[in-house]
Short mmCIF file of C-alpha atoms in Angstrom, two decimals:
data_model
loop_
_atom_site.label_atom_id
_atom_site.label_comp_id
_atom_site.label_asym_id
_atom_site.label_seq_id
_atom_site.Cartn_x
_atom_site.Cartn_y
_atom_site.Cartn_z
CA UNK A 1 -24.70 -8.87 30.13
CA UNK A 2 -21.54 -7.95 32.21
CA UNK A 3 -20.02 -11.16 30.43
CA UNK A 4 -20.45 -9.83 27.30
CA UNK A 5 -19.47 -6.62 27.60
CA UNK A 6 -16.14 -7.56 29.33
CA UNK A 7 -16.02 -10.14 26.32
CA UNK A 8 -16.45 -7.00 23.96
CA UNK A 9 -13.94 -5.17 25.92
CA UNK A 10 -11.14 -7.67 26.03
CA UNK A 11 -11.79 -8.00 21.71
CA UNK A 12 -11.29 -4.27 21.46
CA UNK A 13 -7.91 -4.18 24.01
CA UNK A 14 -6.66 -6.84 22.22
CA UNK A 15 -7.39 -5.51 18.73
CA UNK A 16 -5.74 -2.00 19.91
CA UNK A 17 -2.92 -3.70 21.33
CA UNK A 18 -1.64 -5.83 18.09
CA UNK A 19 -2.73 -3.17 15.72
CA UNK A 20 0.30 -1.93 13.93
CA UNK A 21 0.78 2.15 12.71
CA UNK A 22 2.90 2.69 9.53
CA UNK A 23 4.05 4.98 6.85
CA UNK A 24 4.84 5.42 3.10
CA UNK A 25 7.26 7.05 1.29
CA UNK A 26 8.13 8.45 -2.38
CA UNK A 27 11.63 10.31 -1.47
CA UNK A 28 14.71 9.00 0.11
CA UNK A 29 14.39 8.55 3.57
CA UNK A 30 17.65 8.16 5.95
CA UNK A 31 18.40 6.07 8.32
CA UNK A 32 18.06 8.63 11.40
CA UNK A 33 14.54 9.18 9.81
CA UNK A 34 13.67 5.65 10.32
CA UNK A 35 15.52 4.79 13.82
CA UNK A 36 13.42 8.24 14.79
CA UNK A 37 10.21 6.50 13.26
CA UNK A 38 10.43 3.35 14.88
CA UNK A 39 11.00 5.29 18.36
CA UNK A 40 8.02 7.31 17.87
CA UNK A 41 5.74 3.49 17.15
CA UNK A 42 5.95 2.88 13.46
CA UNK A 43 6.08 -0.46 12.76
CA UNK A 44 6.21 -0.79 8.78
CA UNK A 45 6.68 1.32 5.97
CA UNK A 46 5.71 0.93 2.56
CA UNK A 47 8.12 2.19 0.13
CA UNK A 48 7.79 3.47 -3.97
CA UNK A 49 9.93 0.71 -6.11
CA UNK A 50 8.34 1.63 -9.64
CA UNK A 51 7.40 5.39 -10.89
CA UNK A 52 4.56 6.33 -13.05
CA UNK A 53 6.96 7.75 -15.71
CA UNK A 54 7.94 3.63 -16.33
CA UNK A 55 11.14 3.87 -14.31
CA UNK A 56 12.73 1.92 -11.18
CA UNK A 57 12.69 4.56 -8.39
CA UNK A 58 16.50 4.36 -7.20
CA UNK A 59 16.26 5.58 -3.32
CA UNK A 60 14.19 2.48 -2.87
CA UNK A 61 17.33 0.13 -2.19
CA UNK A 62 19.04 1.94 0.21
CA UNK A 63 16.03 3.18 1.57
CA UNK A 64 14.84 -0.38 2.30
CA UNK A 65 18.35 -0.91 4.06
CA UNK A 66 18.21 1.98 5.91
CA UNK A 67 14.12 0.62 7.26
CA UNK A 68 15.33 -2.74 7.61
CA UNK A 69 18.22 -1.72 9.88
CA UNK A 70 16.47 0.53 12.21
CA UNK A 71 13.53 -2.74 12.76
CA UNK A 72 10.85 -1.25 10.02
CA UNK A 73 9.20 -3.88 8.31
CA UNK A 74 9.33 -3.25 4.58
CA UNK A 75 6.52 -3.29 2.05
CA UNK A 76 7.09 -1.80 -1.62
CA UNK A 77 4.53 -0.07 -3.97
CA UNK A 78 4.45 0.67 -7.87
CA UNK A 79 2.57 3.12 -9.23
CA UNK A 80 2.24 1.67 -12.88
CA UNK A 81 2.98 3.23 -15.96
CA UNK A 82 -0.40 2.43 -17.92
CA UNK A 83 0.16 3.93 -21.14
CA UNK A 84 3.73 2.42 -21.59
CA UNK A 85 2.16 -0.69 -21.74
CA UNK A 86 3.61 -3.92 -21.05
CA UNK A 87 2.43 -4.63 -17.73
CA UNK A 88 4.21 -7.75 -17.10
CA UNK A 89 7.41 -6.36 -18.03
CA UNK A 90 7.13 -3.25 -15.65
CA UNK A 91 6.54 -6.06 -12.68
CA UNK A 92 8.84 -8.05 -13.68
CA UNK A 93 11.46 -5.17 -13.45
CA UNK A 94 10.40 -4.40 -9.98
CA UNK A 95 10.88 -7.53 -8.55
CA UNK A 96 14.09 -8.37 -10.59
CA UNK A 97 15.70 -4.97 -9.39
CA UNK A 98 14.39 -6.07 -5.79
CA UNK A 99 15.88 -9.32 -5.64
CA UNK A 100 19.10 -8.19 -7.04
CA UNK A 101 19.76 -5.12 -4.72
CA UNK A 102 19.00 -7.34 -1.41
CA UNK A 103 15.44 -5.79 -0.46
CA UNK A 104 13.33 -8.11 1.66
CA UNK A 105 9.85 -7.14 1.58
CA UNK A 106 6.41 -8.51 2.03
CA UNK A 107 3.69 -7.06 -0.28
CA UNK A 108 4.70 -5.48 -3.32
CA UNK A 109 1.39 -2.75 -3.66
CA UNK A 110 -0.20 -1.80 -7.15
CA UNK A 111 -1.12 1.66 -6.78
CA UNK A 112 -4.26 2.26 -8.67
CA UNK A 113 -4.77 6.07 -8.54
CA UNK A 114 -5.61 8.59 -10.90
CA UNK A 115 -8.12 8.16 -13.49
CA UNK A 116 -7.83 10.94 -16.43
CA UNK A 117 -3.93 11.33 -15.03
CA UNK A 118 -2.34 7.82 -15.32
CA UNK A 119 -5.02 5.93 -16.56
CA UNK A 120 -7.08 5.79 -20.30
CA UNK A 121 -10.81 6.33 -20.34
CA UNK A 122 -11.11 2.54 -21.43
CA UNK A 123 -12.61 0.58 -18.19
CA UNK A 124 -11.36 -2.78 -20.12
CA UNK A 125 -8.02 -2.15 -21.09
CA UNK A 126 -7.43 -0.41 -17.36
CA UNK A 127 -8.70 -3.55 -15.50
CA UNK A 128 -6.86 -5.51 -17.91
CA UNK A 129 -3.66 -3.92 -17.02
CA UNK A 130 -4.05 -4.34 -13.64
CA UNK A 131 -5.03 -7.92 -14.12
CA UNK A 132 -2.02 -8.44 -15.88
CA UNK A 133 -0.03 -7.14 -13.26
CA UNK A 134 -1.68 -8.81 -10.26
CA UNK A 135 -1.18 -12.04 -11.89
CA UNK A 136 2.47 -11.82 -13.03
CA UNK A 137 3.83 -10.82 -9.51
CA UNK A 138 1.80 -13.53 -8.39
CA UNK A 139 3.20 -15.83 -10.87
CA UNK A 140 7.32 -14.37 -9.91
CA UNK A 141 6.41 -14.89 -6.41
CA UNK A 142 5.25 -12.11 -4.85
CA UNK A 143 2.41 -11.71 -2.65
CA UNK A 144 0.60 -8.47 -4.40
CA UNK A 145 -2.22 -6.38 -2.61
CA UNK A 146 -3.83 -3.17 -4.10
CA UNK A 147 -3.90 0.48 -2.93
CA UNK A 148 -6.74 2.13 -3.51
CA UNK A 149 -10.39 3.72 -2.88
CA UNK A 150 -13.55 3.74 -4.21
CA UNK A 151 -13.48 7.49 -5.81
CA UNK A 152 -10.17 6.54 -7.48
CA UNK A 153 -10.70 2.27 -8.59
CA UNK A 154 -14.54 3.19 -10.07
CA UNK A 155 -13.81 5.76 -12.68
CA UNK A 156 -10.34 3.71 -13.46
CA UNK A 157 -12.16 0.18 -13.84
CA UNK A 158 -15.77 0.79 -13.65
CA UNK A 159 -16.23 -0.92 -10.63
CA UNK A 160 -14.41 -4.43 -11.81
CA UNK A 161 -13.87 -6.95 -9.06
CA UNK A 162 -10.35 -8.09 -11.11
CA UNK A 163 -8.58 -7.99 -7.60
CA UNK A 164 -10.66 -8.91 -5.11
CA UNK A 165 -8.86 -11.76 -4.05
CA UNK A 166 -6.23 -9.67 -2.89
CA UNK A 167 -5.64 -7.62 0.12
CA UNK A 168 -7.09 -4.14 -0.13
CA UNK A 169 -5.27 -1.17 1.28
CA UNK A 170 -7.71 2.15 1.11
CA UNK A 171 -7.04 5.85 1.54
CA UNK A 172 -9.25 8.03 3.68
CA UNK A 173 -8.20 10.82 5.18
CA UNK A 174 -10.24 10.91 8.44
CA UNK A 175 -7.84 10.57 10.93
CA UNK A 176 -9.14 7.42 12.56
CA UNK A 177 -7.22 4.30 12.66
CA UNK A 178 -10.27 1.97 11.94
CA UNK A 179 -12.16 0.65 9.58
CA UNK A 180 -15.27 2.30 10.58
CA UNK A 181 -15.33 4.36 7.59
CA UNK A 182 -14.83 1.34 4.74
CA UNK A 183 -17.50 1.07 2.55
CA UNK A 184 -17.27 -1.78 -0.14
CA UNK A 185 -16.50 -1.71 -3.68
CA UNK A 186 -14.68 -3.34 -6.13
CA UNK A 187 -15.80 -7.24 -4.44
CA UNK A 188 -13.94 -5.89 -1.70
CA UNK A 189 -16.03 -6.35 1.84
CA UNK A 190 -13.37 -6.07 4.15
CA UNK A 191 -9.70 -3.91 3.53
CA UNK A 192 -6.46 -4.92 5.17
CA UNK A 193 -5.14 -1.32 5.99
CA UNK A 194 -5.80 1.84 6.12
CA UNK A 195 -4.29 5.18 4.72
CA UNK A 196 -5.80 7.78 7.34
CA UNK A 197 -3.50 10.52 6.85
CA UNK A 198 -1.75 11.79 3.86
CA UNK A 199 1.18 14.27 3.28
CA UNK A 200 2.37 15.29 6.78
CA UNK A 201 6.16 15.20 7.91
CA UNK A 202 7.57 12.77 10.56
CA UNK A 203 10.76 12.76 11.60
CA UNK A 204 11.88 15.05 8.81
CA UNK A 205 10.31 13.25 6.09
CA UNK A 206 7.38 13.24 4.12
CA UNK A 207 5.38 10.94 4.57
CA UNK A 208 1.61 9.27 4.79
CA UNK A 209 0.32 7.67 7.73
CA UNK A 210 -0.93 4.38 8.07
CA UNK A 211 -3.29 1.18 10.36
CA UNK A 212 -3.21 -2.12 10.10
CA UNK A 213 -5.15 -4.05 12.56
#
């Protein structure tokens, strides 16, 4: 019994100590924000590269400098523009405008948020989009994850389990950074990271907080 729980133990130290705290961002962020950021233990940030009005976001290039410079490890999101349509095309501007500017990233994130806002009542046509844009930044390249949670990706898709196969990032404000919470949906059984805190300001930016194990 002692074995195990120093077994146990060790698997929790070890989990705390490579877990990984992060932010994102929808405003331009300097780079005193993010030298202040990674002094304070934020490892990564995950940064808006496509608006939901169907439009690049232009502080993402210099923001991604500024990130990159201070040690941040980059990550981008795009918060489609369903009802422009075209869902390859939007992608395919992203990671154009990415390569071309310089931004080194890892996961570009769909943000799949909103139903009744950014999204028709159509299940079909919504996973369908989606699926269309999962697959299309797969097919440029890019390794594409989903941002999400189960009161937002149900009403939007009905429950489809379209993205599954890619690496879940979930909102829920709780304030933990665990996945203690996570309850599964969409095929997902098991998320990547966690959004445990939204809207708060960090080194005089807005920001939401973030946990990766």
């Amino acid at each position: 019994m002692k074995l195990i729980t120093a077994l146990v133990g060790l698997f929790l130290f070890a989990t705390a100590a490579f877990a990984l705290r992060g932010v994102d961002i929808s405003q331009a962020t300097s780079a005193a924000a993010f030298q202040c950021l990674k002094r304070d233990g934020y490892d990564f940030v995950v940064i808006r590269g496509y608006e939901s009005v169907g439009r690049i976001d232009p502080n993402v290039a210099t923001s991604a400098s500024h990130a990159a410079s201070a040690g941040v490890a980059v990550d981008v999101y795009i918060f489609p523009c369903q009802r422009c349509g075209n869902a390859a095309g939007q992608m395919t501007t992203l990671v154009n405008y990415l390569h071309s500017h310089g931004v080194r990233f890892g996961t570009i994130w769909l943000d799949i948020e909103g139903p009744g806002t950014y999204w028709s009542a159509n299940h079909a046509s919504n996973t369908e989009f989606i699926k269309e844009l999962l697959d299309h930044g797969r097919s440029l390249g890019a390794h594409v994850g989903v941002y999400t949670s189960k009161s937002q990706w149900i009403p939007i898709t009905g429950g489809a389990t379209v993205a599954s196969t890619a690496p879940l990032w979930y909102a829920h404000y709780d304030g933990t950074q665990n996945f203690g919470d996570f309850s599964p949906f969409g095929g997902w059984t098991h998320p990547y990271m966690k959004q445990y805190k939204g809207t708060t300001s960090l080194c005089g930016t807005g920001v939401d907080e973030n946990w990766r194990p």
